[in-house]
Amino acid sequence: VCEDSEQMAETRVKVALRIRPLLPREALREQQECVRVTPARPRQVIAGNERAFDFDFAFGPQALQEDVYRACVQPMLSSLMDGYNVTVFAYGQTGSGKTYTIGGGHIVSTPEGEGGIIPRAVRDIFLRVAQVADTAFSVRTSYIEVYNDQLRDLLEPETPSKFLHIREDERGNTVLIGARQQEVESGEELITLLEAGNAARRTGSNQLNERSSRSHALLTIAVAQSRPDAARSIASKFHLVDLAGSERMSRSASARHVQESVQINSGLLALGNVIRALADPRRRGQHVPYRDSKITRLLRDSLGGNSRTLLIACVSPAPACLQESLSSLLFASRAR
Ligand code: ADP
Ligand code: MG
């Protein structure tokens, strides 16, 4: 009986909510934090006018990168090594802490201890690889940007997007034909590739932060392991996704921005629909709308089936952001 209920409790989609601290300039204006973790209920968050939302994990402004990583990401690495595909999403409006949390920014210049999920997970994956005897490992990485529902290979930025095709192989694995998948021998090598990809992401747009806030960035770490005694090798993928900003556009938006926002919103909507379909046990076996966006098509073999998903919704506690924070809280609480 105990085992049964434990299995039931292990849902495949978990949702974390992270409230960043007020930034120095926000604190200067003596703003009050208008989103906070309920003191007596560590997994509940209250926003604005006492609206409460429940999550699998909730982190307040004091939470350290290490706390977030240990509580909700590190346990999933065991699943990765056991052969499950694992995906971590950072969701939220621009400026809410997605890149800080995922840790895909300037890693080399980030102070020790302040690194996000990517450098920690990369370090742990290679630690595990070094610890397992009798197993041959291959670790490969790819880094893809989805901008305006078009794919771009950040490891090979000159590749025209029309040469990139999402396909399914005979075993049902999603593959991105035409994209570079680079074998890496160490965590340092992987981080160097990521940094080069980030540099490629910044060029080709005159407004630097603009483009990164309007595109999804998907880092994939594919792990293949083979043991001499095993008939078949185990292959699994770890995806780290820094999603485009979820904010609604302002009324003064230009035509290009309107077009981008339509793409972003439909991509995030499609993602929400897929995650909800997977999280709802009553909908098992029913149609899951993967085909509705590039990001859900890319992740098709890693959302649902034998996989683990974590959505980290990031919110700002500043009163000026309350509407967007509420909309992120709603999105995230519905994903469970
Ligand atoms: P996003 O990627 O969602 O646009 P960022 O990750 O760039 O947001 O965060 C916006 C700003 O807030 C950055 O200056 C970042 O360093 C800071 N920040 C975000 N989250 C935290 C946090 N938990 N602790 C301290 N600073 C944070
Ligand atoms: Mg960002």
mmCIF file of C-alpha atoms and ligand atoms in Angstrom:
data_model
loop_
_atom_site.group_PDB
_atom_site.id
_atom_site.type_symbol
_atom_site.label_atom_id
_atom_site.label_comp_id
_atom_site.label_asym_id
_atom_site.label_seq_id
_atom_site.Cartn_x
_atom_site.Cartn_y
_atom_site.Cartn_z
ATOM 1 C CA VAL A 1 0.000 0.000 0.000
ATOM 2 C CA CYS A 2 2.785 2.320 0.987
ATOM 3 C CA GLU A 3 4.641 1.729 -2.253
ATOM 4 C CA ASP A 4 1.524 2.382 -4.280
ATOM 5 C CA SER A 5 0.786 5.715 -2.697
ATOM 6 C CA GLU A 6 4.416 6.697 -3.082
ATOM 7 C CA GLN A 7 4.242 6.009 -6.796
ATOM 8 C CA MET A 8 1.057 7.995 -7.082
ATOM 9 C CA ALA A 9 2.729 10.898 -5.331
ATOM 10 C CA GLU A 10 5.553 10.893 -7.857
ATOM 11 C CA THR A 11 3.984 13.071 -10.514
ATOM 12 C CA ARG A 12 5.984 13.558 -13.666
ATOM 13 C CA VAL A 13 5.552 17.334 -13.735
ATOM 14 C CA LYS A 14 6.718 19.361 -10.767
ATOM 15 C CA VAL A 15 6.332 23.084 -10.410
ATOM 16 C CA ALA A 16 8.530 25.437 -8.406
ATOM 17 C CA LEU A 17 7.930 29.116 -7.806
ATOM 18 C CA ARG A 18 10.847 31.455 -7.159
ATOM 19 C CA ILE A 19 10.482 35.046 -5.988
ATOM 20 C CA ARG A 20 13.599 37.095 -6.651
ATOM 21 C CA PRO A 21 14.697 39.838 -4.236
ATOM 22 C CA LEU A 22 13.825 43.451 -4.974
ATOM 23 C CA LEU A 23 16.692 44.832 -7.049
ATOM 24 C CA PRO A 24 18.686 47.703 -5.492
ATOM 25 C CA ARG A 25 16.936 50.315 -7.625
ATOM 26 C CA GLU A 26 13.513 48.891 -6.723
ATOM 27 C CA ALA A 27 14.387 48.788 -3.033
ATOM 28 C CA LEU A 28 15.559 52.419 -3.281
ATOM 29 C CA ARG A 29 12.065 53.448 -4.173
ATOM 30 C CA GLU A 30 10.947 51.829 -0.920
ATOM 31 C CA GLN A 31 8.790 49.325 -2.648
ATOM 32 C CA GLN A 32 7.143 46.642 -0.567
ATOM 33 C CA GLU A 33 7.349 43.055 -1.702
ATOM 34 C CA CYS A 34 3.912 42.103 -2.936
ATOM 35 C CA VAL A 35 4.548 38.403 -3.537
ATOM 36 C CA ARG A 36 5.739 36.232 -0.665
ATOM 37 C CA VAL A 37 5.942 32.671 0.619
ATOM 38 C CA THR A 38 3.308 31.984 3.299
ATOM 39 C CA PRO A 39 5.282 31.761 6.550
ATOM 40 C CA ALA A 40 3.378 28.786 7.957
ATOM 41 C CA ARG A 41 3.098 26.939 4.642
ATOM 42 C CA PRO A 42 6.424 26.610 2.870
ATOM 43 C CA ARG A 43 4.950 25.534 -0.485
ATOM 44 C CA GLN A 44 2.362 28.264 -0.743
ATOM 45 C CA VAL A 45 2.764 31.727 -2.201
ATOM 46 C CA ILE A 46 0.571 34.765 -1.539
ATOM 47 C CA ALA A 47 0.325 37.592 -4.023
ATOM 48 C CA GLY A 48 -1.147 41.055 -3.772
ATOM 49 C CA ASN A 49 -4.567 40.996 -2.258
ATOM 50 C CA GLU A 50 -4.076 37.732 -0.333
ATOM 51 C CA ARG A 51 -4.466 35.387 -3.264
ATOM 52 C CA ALA A 52 -2.862 32.040 -2.459
ATOM 53 C CA PHE A 53 -1.252 29.551 -4.874
ATOM 54 C CA ASP A 54 0.207 26.102 -4.099
ATOM 55 C CA PHE A 55 3.319 24.548 -5.635
ATOM 56 C CA ASP A 56 5.646 21.595 -5.208
ATOM 57 C CA PHE A 57 8.406 23.994 -4.166
ATOM 58 C CA ALA A 58 8.377 27.695 -3.266
ATOM 59 C CA PHE A 59 11.492 29.830 -2.864
ATOM 60 C CA GLY A 60 11.520 33.313 -1.392
ATOM 61 C CA PRO A 61 14.028 36.108 -2.026
ATOM 62 C CA GLN A 62 16.480 34.671 0.493
ATOM 63 C CA ALA A 63 16.776 31.322 -1.243
ATOM 64 C CA LEU A 64 20.247 30.623 -2.574
ATOM 65 C CA GLN A 65 21.077 29.113 -5.951
ATOM 66 C CA GLU A 66 22.325 26.077 -4.043
ATOM 67 C CA ASP A 67 18.943 25.700 -2.268
ATOM 68 C CA VAL A 68 17.005 25.702 -5.536
ATOM 69 C CA TYR A 69 19.424 23.287 -7.177
ATOM 70 C CA ARG A 70 19.551 20.831 -4.272
ATOM 71 C CA ALA A 71 15.825 20.743 -3.649
ATOM 72 C CA CYS A 72 14.460 20.365 -7.126
ATOM 73 C CA VAL A 73 17.142 19.676 -9.743
ATOM 74 C CA GLN A 74 19.779 17.426 -8.211
ATOM 75 C CA PRO A 75 17.313 14.573 -7.532
ATOM 76 C CA MET A 76 16.418 14.525 -11.225
ATOM 77 C CA LEU A 77 20.027 13.765 -12.199
ATOM 78 C CA SER A 78 19.571 10.269 -10.797
ATOM 79 C CA SER A 79 16.624 9.858 -13.161
ATOM 80 C CA LEU A 80 18.791 11.094 -16.038
ATOM 81 C CA MET A 81 21.458 8.502 -15.220
ATOM 82 C CA ASP A 82 18.731 5.845 -14.992
ATOM 83 C CA GLY A 83 17.752 6.647 -18.574
ATOM 84 C CA TYR A 84 14.900 9.126 -18.208
ATOM 85 C CA ASN A 85 14.702 12.287 -20.251
ATOM 86 C CA VAL A 86 14.648 15.305 -17.956
ATOM 87 C CA THR A 87 13.575 18.885 -18.721
ATOM 88 C CA VAL A 88 13.855 22.032 -16.613
ATOM 89 C CA PHE A 89 12.027 25.164 -17.777
ATOM 90 C CA ALA A 90 12.422 28.693 -16.471
ATOM 91 C CA TYR A 91 9.216 30.668 -17.064
ATOM 92 C CA GLY A 92 8.390 34.278 -16.278
ATOM 93 C CA GLN A 93 8.371 37.862 -17.435
ATOM 94 C CA THR A 94 11.584 39.555 -18.552
ATOM 95 C CA GLY A 95 13.582 40.584 -15.484
ATOM 96 C CA SER A 96 12.000 37.996 -13.172
ATOM 97 C CA GLY A 97 15.166 35.896 -12.773
ATOM 98 C CA LYS A 98 14.904 33.150 -15.433
ATOM 99 C CA THR A 99 18.466 33.433 -16.727
ATOM 100 C CA TYR A 100 19.806 33.872 -13.195
ATOM 101 C CA THR A 101 18.010 30.706 -12.096
ATOM 102 C CA ILE A 102 18.816 28.535 -15.130
ATOM 103 C CA GLY A 103 22.371 29.845 -15.058
ATOM 104 C CA GLY A 104 22.935 30.157 -18.777
ATOM 105 C CA GLY A 105 24.327 33.710 -18.678
ATOM 106 C CA HIS A 106 27.979 34.679 -18.314
ATOM 107 C CA ILE A 107 29.119 31.659 -16.376
ATOM 108 C CA VAL A 108 32.838 32.292 -16.293
ATOM 109 C CA SER A 109 32.356 35.748 -14.780
ATOM 110 C CA THR A 110 29.724 34.642 -12.251
ATOM 111 C CA PRO A 111 31.041 34.667 -8.667
ATOM 112 C CA GLU A 112 31.544 31.283 -7.033
ATOM 113 C CA GLY A 113 28.334 30.153 -5.357
ATOM 114 C CA GLU A 114 26.108 32.354 -7.504
ATOM 115 C CA GLY A 115 26.006 30.092 -10.518
ATOM 116 C CA GLY A 116 22.615 28.777 -11.521
ATOM 117 C CA ILE A 117 21.389 25.343 -12.492
ATOM 118 C CA ILE A 118 23.483 24.794 -15.648
ATOM 119 C CA PRO A 119 26.991 24.958 -14.159
ATOM 120 C CA ARG A 120 25.892 22.906 -11.134
ATOM 121 C CA ALA A 121 24.209 20.214 -13.204
ATOM 122 C CA VAL A 122 27.123 20.052 -15.652
ATOM 123 C CA ARG A 123 29.560 19.596 -12.788
ATOM 124 C CA ASP A 124 27.432 16.854 -11.208
ATOM 125 C CA ILE A 125 26.889 14.993 -14.484
ATOM 126 C CA PHE A 126 30.637 14.746 -15.091
ATOM 127 C CA LEU A 127 31.228 13.771 -11.442
ATOM 128 C CA ARG A 128 28.781 10.912 -11.851
ATOM 129 C CA VAL A 129 30.322 9.887 -15.158
ATOM 130 C CA ALA A 130 33.731 9.695 -13.473
ATOM 131 C CA GLN A 131 32.382 7.632 -10.578
ATOM 132 C CA VAL A 132 30.694 4.815 -12.477
ATOM 133 C CA ALA A 133 32.990 1.906 -13.220
ATOM 134 C CA ASP A 134 32.634 -0.499 -16.161
ATOM 135 C CA THR A 135 30.532 1.881 -18.206
ATOM 136 C CA ALA A 136 31.511 3.780 -21.315
ATOM 137 C CA PHE A 137 29.934 7.224 -21.427
ATOM 138 C CA SER A 138 29.448 9.651 -24.227
ATOM 139 C CA VAL A 139 28.191 13.158 -23.458
ATOM 140 C CA ARG A 140 27.051 15.366 -26.292
ATOM 141 C CA THR A 141 25.584 18.830 -26.274
ATOM 142 C CA SER A 142 23.544 21.046 -28.526
ATOM 143 C CA TYR A 143 22.327 24.609 -28.050
ATOM 144 C CA ILE A 144 19.318 25.879 -29.950
ATOM 145 C CA GLU A 145 17.475 29.183 -30.036
ATOM 146 C CA VAL A 146 13.805 29.422 -31.011
ATOM 147 C CA TYR A 147 13.046 32.931 -32.225
ATOM 148 C CA ASN A 148 9.806 33.843 -33.978
ATOM 149 C CA ASP A 149 9.072 30.108 -34.168
ATOM 150 C CA GLN A 150 12.271 29.634 -36.194
ATOM 151 C CA LEU A 151 15.166 27.480 -35.070
ATOM 152 C CA ARG A 152 18.760 28.627 -34.880
ATOM 153 C CA ASP A 153 21.763 26.456 -34.068
ATOM 154 C CA LEU A 154 23.792 28.509 -31.593
ATOM 155 C CA LEU A 155 26.766 26.132 -31.919
ATOM 156 C CA GLU A 156 26.731 26.616 -35.705
ATOM 157 C CA PRO A 157 25.086 30.009 -36.150
ATOM 158 C CA GLU A 158 25.734 30.211 -39.885
ATOM 159 C CA THR A 159 23.439 27.247 -40.571
ATOM 160 C CA PRO A 160 20.320 28.624 -42.311
ATOM 161 C CA SER A 161 17.248 27.761 -40.267
ATOM 162 C CA LYS A 162 15.634 26.047 -43.259
ATOM 163 C CA PHE A 163 18.341 23.354 -42.962
ATOM 164 C CA LEU A 164 17.147 22.404 -39.469
ATOM 165 C CA HIS A 165 14.397 19.781 -39.356
ATOM 166 C CA ILE A 166 12.644 18.208 -36.385
ATOM 167 C CA ARG A 167 12.163 14.479 -36.996
ATOM 168 C CA GLU A 168 11.379 11.332 -35.091
ATOM 169 C CA ASP A 169 13.646 8.311 -35.442
ATOM 170 C CA GLU A 170 12.459 4.690 -35.513
ATOM 171 C CA ARG A 171 12.562 4.438 -31.720
ATOM 172 C CA GLY A 172 10.410 7.514 -31.213
ATOM 173 C CA ASN A 173 13.316 9.779 -30.272
ATOM 174 C CA THR A 174 13.065 13.375 -31.370
ATOM 175 C CA VAL A 175 16.085 14.454 -33.398
ATOM 176 C CA LEU A 176 16.986 17.829 -34.834
ATOM 177 C CA ILE A 177 18.507 17.063 -38.224
ATOM 178 C CA GLY A 178 21.142 19.556 -39.340
ATOM 179 C CA ALA A 179 22.068 20.772 -35.848
ATOM 180 C CA ARG A 180 25.512 20.318 -34.353
ATOM 181 C CA GLN A 181 25.722 17.831 -31.518
ATOM 182 C CA GLN A 182 29.168 18.217 -30.041
ATOM 183 C CA GLU A 183 30.781 15.464 -28.032
ATOM 184 C CA VAL A 184 32.351 16.888 -24.848
ATOM 185 C CA GLU A 185 34.883 15.331 -22.510
ATOM 186 C CA SER A 186 34.547 17.686 -19.565
ATOM 187 C CA GLY A 187 32.291 20.210 -17.903
ATOM 188 C CA GLU A 188 34.682 23.026 -18.820
ATOM 189 C CA GLU A 189 34.464 22.081 -22.481
ATOM 190 C CA LEU A 190 30.666 22.141 -22.341
ATOM 191 C CA ILE A 191 30.581 25.545 -20.632
ATOM 192 C CA THR A 192 32.998 26.955 -23.233
ATOM 193 C CA LEU A 193 30.620 25.861 -26.007
ATOM 194 C CA LEU A 194 27.677 27.389 -24.184
ATOM 195 C CA GLU A 195 29.494 30.710 -23.820
ATOM 196 C CA ALA A 196 30.353 30.691 -27.527
ATOM 197 C CA GLY A 197 26.686 30.010 -28.282
ATOM 198 C CA ASN A 198 25.674 32.941 -26.091
ATOM 199 C CA ALA A 199 28.041 35.193 -28.011
ATOM 200 C CA ALA A 200 26.433 34.010 -31.263
ATOM 201 C CA ARG A 201 23.023 34.683 -29.755
ATOM 202 C CA ARG A 202 23.939 38.279 -29.029
ATOM 203 C CA THR A 203 25.303 39.060 -32.474
ATOM 204 C CA GLY A 204 22.786 39.444 -35.242
ATOM 205 C CA SER A 205 20.546 41.595 -33.090
ATOM 206 C CA ASN A 206 21.170 45.277 -32.510
ATOM 207 C CA GLN A 207 19.189 45.371 -29.287
ATOM 208 C CA LEU A 208 21.146 42.857 -27.247
ATOM 209 C CA ASN A 209 18.826 41.998 -24.406
ATOM 210 C CA GLU A 210 15.804 42.449 -26.601
ATOM 211 C CA ARG A 211 16.335 39.348 -28.640
ATOM 212 C CA SER A 212 17.271 37.100 -25.756
ATOM 213 C CA SER A 213 14.129 38.085 -23.896
ATOM 214 C CA ARG A 214 12.058 37.287 -26.985
ATOM 215 C CA SER A 215 13.474 33.867 -27.765
ATOM 216 C CA HIS A 216 13.703 30.504 -26.060
ATOM 217 C CA ALA A 217 17.172 29.040 -25.454
ATOM 218 C CA LEU A 218 17.433 25.259 -25.241
ATOM 219 C CA LEU A 219 20.608 23.596 -24.002
ATOM 220 C CA THR A 220 20.553 19.818 -24.350
ATOM 221 C CA ILE A 221 23.007 17.424 -22.731
ATOM 222 C CA ALA A 222 22.650 13.926 -24.158
ATOM 223 C CA VAL A 223 24.171 11.088 -22.141
ATOM 224 C CA ALA A 224 24.769 7.638 -23.631
ATOM 225 C CA GLN A 225 26.087 4.823 -21.467
ATOM 226 C CA SER A 226 27.029 1.324 -22.436
ATOM 227 C CA ARG A 227 28.136 -1.545 -20.250
ATOM 228 C CA PRO A 228 29.943 -4.572 -21.651
ATOM 229 C CA ASP A 229 27.277 -6.900 -20.211
ATOM 230 C CA ALA A 230 24.263 -4.930 -21.438
ATOM 231 C CA ALA A 231 22.642 -5.688 -24.760
ATOM 232 C CA ARG A 232 21.693 -2.134 -25.491
ATOM 233 C CA SER A 233 23.087 1.204 -24.372
ATOM 234 C CA ILE A 234 21.069 3.629 -22.256
ATOM 235 C CA ALA A 235 20.462 7.020 -23.827
ATOM 236 C CA SER A 236 18.864 9.975 -22.092
ATOM 237 C CA LYS A 237 18.686 13.737 -22.477
ATOM 238 C CA PHE A 238 18.765 16.643 -20.085
ATOM 239 C CA HIS A 239 17.166 19.831 -21.424
ATOM 240 C CA LEU A 240 17.575 23.238 -19.808
ATOM 241 C CA VAL A 241 15.213 25.806 -21.247
ATOM 242 C CA ASP A 242 15.339 29.552 -20.674
ATOM 243 C CA LEU A 243 11.945 30.546 -22.074
ATOM 244 C CA ALA A 244 11.087 33.833 -23.767
ATOM 245 C CA GLY A 245 9.628 36.530 -21.520
ATOM 246 C CA SER A 246 5.970 35.825 -20.792
ATOM 247 C CA GLU A 247 4.923 39.490 -20.538
ATOM 248 C CA ARG A 248 2.183 40.862 -22.667
ATOM 249 C CA MET A 249 3.339 43.527 -25.085
ATOM 250 C CA SER A 250 2.741 47.168 -24.440
ATOM 251 C CA ARG A 251 0.226 49.113 -26.514
ATOM 252 C CA SER A 252 3.019 51.068 -28.179
ATOM 253 C CA ALA A 253 4.640 47.937 -29.605
ATOM 254 C CA SER A 254 5.940 48.115 -33.159
ATOM 255 C CA ALA A 255 4.678 45.771 -35.874
ATOM 256 C CA ARG A 256 7.724 43.546 -35.493
ATOM 257 C CA HIS A 257 7.190 43.296 -31.772
ATOM 258 C CA VAL A 258 3.545 42.458 -32.265
ATOM 259 C CA GLN A 259 4.568 39.601 -34.578
ATOM 260 C CA GLU A 260 7.154 38.374 -32.042
ATOM 261 C CA SER A 261 4.683 38.542 -29.207
ATOM 262 C CA VAL A 262 2.122 36.537 -31.122
ATOM 263 C CA GLN A 263 4.761 33.816 -31.656
ATOM 264 C CA ILE A 264 5.955 33.906 -28.054
ATOM 265 C CA ASN A 265 2.470 33.789 -26.632
ATOM 266 C CA SER A 266 1.369 30.939 -28.858
ATOM 267 C CA GLY A 267 4.570 29.020 -28.000
ATOM 268 C CA LEU A 268 4.070 29.473 -24.260
ATOM 269 C CA LEU A 269 0.373 28.682 -24.602
ATOM 270 C CA ALA A 270 1.211 25.461 -26.451
ATOM 271 C CA LEU A 271 3.742 24.568 -23.775
ATOM 272 C CA GLY A 272 1.193 25.209 -21.027
ATOM 273 C CA ASN A 273 -1.344 23.007 -22.813
ATOM 274 C CA VAL A 274 1.151 20.165 -23.199
ATOM 275 C CA ILE A 275 2.285 20.360 -19.567
ATOM 276 C CA ARG A 276 -1.305 20.482 -18.322
ATOM 277 C CA ALA A 277 -2.253 17.483 -20.434
ATOM 278 C CA LEU A 278 0.683 15.545 -18.957
ATOM 279 C CA ALA A 279 0.086 16.624 -15.375
ATOM 280 C CA ASP A 280 -3.581 15.671 -15.372
ATOM 281 C CA PRO A 281 -4.005 11.924 -14.714
ATOM 282 C CA ARG A 282 -7.545 12.064 -16.079
ATOM 283 C CA ARG A 283 -6.094 12.989 -19.447
ATOM 284 C CA ARG A 284 -3.642 10.068 -19.694
ATOM 285 C CA GLY A 285 -3.758 8.543 -23.100
ATOM 286 C CA GLN A 286 -5.538 11.493 -24.590
ATOM 287 C CA HIS A 287 -4.245 13.724 -27.345
ATOM 288 C CA VAL A 288 -1.307 15.909 -26.282
ATOM 289 C CA PRO A 289 -0.943 18.962 -28.563
ATOM 290 C CA TYR A 290 2.819 18.764 -29.203
ATOM 291 C CA ARG A 291 2.582 19.924 -32.791
ATOM 292 C CA ASP A 292 1.331 23.390 -31.900
ATOM 293 C CA SER A 293 4.780 24.992 -31.506
ATOM 294 C CA LYS A 294 8.465 24.456 -32.280
ATOM 295 C CA ILE A 295 9.444 24.241 -28.631
ATOM 296 C CA THR A 296 6.952 21.470 -27.826
ATOM 297 C CA ARG A 297 7.871 19.602 -31.020
ATOM 298 C CA LEU A 298 11.568 19.806 -30.107
ATOM 299 C CA LEU A 299 10.858 18.391 -26.654
ATOM 300 C CA ARG A 300 8.254 15.861 -27.660
ATOM 301 C CA ASP A 301 10.192 12.750 -26.546
ATOM 302 C CA SER A 302 11.070 14.444 -23.264
ATOM 303 C CA LEU A 303 7.644 15.638 -22.167
ATOM 304 C CA GLY A 304 5.441 12.752 -21.140
ATOM 305 C CA GLY A 305 6.170 9.060 -21.399
ATOM 306 C CA ASN A 306 9.234 8.095 -19.416
ATOM 307 C CA SER A 307 10.344 11.564 -18.509
ATOM 308 C CA ARG A 308 10.619 14.075 -15.704
ATOM 309 C CA THR A 309 9.685 17.730 -16.019
ATOM 310 C CA LEU A 310 10.294 20.692 -13.733
ATOM 311 C CA LEU A 311 8.809 24.098 -14.412
ATOM 312 C CA ILE A 312 10.359 26.921 -12.398
ATOM 313 C CA ALA A 313 8.222 30.019 -12.552
ATOM 314 C CA CYS A 314 10.136 33.168 -11.670
ATOM 315 C CA VAL A 315 8.394 36.289 -10.376
ATOM 316 C CA SER A 316 9.385 39.740 -9.256
ATOM 317 C CA PRO A 317 8.003 40.906 -5.902
ATOM 318 C CA ALA A 318 7.772 44.556 -7.036
ATOM 319 C CA PRO A 319 4.264 46.093 -6.965
ATOM 320 C CA ALA A 320 4.794 47.445 -10.474
ATOM 321 C CA CYS A 321 5.021 43.843 -11.708
ATOM 322 C CA LEU A 322 2.008 42.503 -9.831
ATOM 323 C CA GLN A 323 -0.172 41.888 -12.884
ATOM 324 C CA GLU A 324 2.564 39.920 -14.648
ATOM 325 C CA SER A 325 3.452 38.069 -11.447
ATOM 326 C CA LEU A 326 -0.183 37.064 -10.987
ATOM 327 C CA SER A 327 -0.352 35.811 -14.543
ATOM 328 C CA SER A 328 2.836 33.740 -13.999
ATOM 329 C CA LEU A 329 1.461 32.369 -10.717
ATOM 330 C CA LEU A 330 -1.708 31.329 -12.526
ATOM 331 C CA PHE A 331 0.197 29.712 -15.399
ATOM 332 C CA ALA A 332 2.418 27.804 -12.983
ATOM 333 C CA SER A 333 -0.268 26.702 -10.564
ATOM 334 C CA ARG A 334 -2.314 25.347 -13.480
ATOM 335 C CA ALA A 335 0.652 23.307 -14.703
ATOM 336 C CA ARG A 336 0.483 20.942 -11.726
HETATM 337 P P1 ADP B 1 15.219 37.247 -16.906
HETATM 338 O O1 ADP B 1 16.190 36.277 -17.471
HETATM 339 O O2 ADP B 1 13.950 36.608 -16.429
HETATM 340 O O3 ADP B 1 14.948 38.407 -17.810
HETATM 341 P P2 ADP B 1 17.374 37.850 -15.092
HETATM 342 O O4 ADP B 1 17.756 36.466 -14.689
HETATM 343 O O5 ADP B 1 18.225 38.521 -16.102
HETATM 344 O O6 ADP B 1 15.856 37.872 -15.574
HETATM 345 O O7 ADP B 1 17.250 38.710 -13.751
HETATM 346 C C1 ADP B 1 17.027 40.104 -13.754
HETATM 347 C C2 ADP B 1 17.954 40.756 -12.734
HETATM 348 O O8 ADP B 1 17.635 40.278 -11.417
HETATM 349 C C3 ADP B 1 19.410 40.423 -12.955
HETATM 350 O O9 ADP B 1 20.172 41.548 -12.622
HETATM 351 C C4 ADP B 1 19.670 39.290 -11.967
HETATM 352 O O10 ADP B 1 21.023 39.236 -11.573
HETATM 353 C C5 ADP B 1 18.772 39.664 -10.812
HETATM 354 N N1 ADP B 1 18.271 38.492 -10.083
HETATM 355 C C6 ADP B 1 17.348 37.623 -10.532
HETATM 356 N N2 ADP B 1 17.081 36.685 -9.619
HETATM 357 C C7 ADP B 1 17.861 36.942 -8.558
HETATM 358 C C8 ADP B 1 18.053 36.329 -7.271
HETATM 359 N N3 ADP B 1 17.357 35.236 -6.914
HETATM 360 N N4 ADP B 1 18.933 36.876 -6.425
HETATM 361 C C9 ADP B 1 19.623 37.993 -6.787
HETATM 362 N N5 ADP B 1 19.501 38.614 -7.963
HETATM 363 C C10 ADP B 1 18.624 38.117 -8.850
HETATM 364 MG MG MG B 2 16.991 36.266 -19.419
#
